[in-house]
Short mmCIF file of C-alpha atoms in Angstrom, two decimals:
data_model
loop_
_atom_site.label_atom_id
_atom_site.label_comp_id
_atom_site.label_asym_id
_atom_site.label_seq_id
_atom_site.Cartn_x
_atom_site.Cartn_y
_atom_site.Cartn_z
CA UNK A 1 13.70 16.60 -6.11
CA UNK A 2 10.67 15.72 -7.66
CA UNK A 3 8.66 12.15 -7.10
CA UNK A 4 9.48 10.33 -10.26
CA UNK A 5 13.34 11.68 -9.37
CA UNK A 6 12.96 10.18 -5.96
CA UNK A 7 11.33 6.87 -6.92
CA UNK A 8 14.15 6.77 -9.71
CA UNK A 9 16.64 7.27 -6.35
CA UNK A 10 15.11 4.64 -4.50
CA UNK A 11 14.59 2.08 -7.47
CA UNK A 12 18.00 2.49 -8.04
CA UNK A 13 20.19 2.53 -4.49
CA UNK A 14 17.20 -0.19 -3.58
CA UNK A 15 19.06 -2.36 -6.42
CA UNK A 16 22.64 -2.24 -4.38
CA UNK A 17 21.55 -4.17 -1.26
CA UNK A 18 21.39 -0.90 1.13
CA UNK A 19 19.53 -1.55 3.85
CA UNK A 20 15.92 -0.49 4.72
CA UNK A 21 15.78 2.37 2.29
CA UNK A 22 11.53 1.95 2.36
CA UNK A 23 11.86 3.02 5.79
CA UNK A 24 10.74 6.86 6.46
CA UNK A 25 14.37 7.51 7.74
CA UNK A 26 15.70 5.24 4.70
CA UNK A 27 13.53 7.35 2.53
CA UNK A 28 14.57 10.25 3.98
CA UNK A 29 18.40 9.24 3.15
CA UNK A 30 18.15 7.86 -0.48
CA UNK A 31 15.83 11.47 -1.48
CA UNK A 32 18.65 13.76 0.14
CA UNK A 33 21.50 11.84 -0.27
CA UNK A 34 20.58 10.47 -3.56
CA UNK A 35 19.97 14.01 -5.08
CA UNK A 36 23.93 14.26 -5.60
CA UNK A 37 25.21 10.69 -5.37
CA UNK A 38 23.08 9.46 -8.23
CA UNK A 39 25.77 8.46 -10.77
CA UNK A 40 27.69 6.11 -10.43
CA UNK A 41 26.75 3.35 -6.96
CA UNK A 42 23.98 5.80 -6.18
CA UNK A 43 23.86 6.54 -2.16
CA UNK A 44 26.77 5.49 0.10
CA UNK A 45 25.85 1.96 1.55
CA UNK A 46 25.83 3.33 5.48
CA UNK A 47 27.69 0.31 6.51
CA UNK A 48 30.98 1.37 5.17
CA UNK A 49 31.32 3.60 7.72
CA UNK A 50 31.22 3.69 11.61
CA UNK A 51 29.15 6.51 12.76
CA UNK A 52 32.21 8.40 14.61
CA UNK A 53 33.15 7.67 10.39
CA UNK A 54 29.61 9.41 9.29
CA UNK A 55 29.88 12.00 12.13
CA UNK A 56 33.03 13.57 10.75
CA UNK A 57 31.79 12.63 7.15
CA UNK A 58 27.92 14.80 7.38
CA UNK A 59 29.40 18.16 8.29
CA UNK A 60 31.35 17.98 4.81
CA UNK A 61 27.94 16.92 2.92
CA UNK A 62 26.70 20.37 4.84
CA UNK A 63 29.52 22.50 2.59
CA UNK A 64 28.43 20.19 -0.60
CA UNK A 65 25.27 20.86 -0.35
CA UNK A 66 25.67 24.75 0.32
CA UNK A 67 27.94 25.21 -2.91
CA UNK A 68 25.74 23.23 -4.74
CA UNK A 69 22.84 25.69 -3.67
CA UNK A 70 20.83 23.45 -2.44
CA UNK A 71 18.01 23.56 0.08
CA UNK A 72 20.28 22.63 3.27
CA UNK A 73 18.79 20.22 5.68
CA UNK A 74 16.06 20.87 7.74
CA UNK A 75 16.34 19.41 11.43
CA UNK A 76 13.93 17.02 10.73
CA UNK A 77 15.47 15.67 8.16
CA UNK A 78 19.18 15.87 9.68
CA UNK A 79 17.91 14.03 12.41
CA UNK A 80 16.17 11.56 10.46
CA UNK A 81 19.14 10.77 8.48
CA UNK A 82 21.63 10.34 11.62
CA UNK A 83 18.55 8.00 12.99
CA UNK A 84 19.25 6.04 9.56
CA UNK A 85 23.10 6.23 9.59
CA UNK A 86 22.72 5.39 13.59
CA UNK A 87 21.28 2.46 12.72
CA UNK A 88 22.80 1.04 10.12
CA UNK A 89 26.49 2.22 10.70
CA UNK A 90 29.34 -0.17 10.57
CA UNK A 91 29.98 -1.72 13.93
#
């Protein structure tokens, strides 16, 4: 996803109230996340779901983003984004 794409990601999920997405792991969320859930209410708000919720929920995102052919997620990244989800997860 390119920058303008990304800031366009951010701009808009930033708009919906979702927590600390000008973080590096929030960043990190709204550019991966955001390049499929764009239409519509843009990224998933992370406190919808408990992380036991998000746990059983990222391995799915894994298929989506395979038969979408898209670059899967590096370690860094997954990591970053469970850091995110982690953090912000529904109690």
């Amino acid at each position: 996803m390119g920058l303008l794409a990304t800031m366009g990601a951010v701009a808009c999920v930033g708009l919906t109230g979702i927590p600390d997405l000008n973080t590096p792991d929030g960043r990190v969320y709204a550019h991966r996340c955001g390049g499929c859930h764009t239409k519509g209410h843009g990224v998933p708000d992370p406190r919808f779901r408990t992380m036991t919720e998000w746990q059983e929920v990222l391995p799915k995102m894994d298929r989506l983003i395979q038969e979408r052919t898209l670059p899967p997620l590096t370690e860094i990244e997954r990591a970053s984004i469970i850091r995110y989800l982690s953090t912000h997860a529904k109690s």
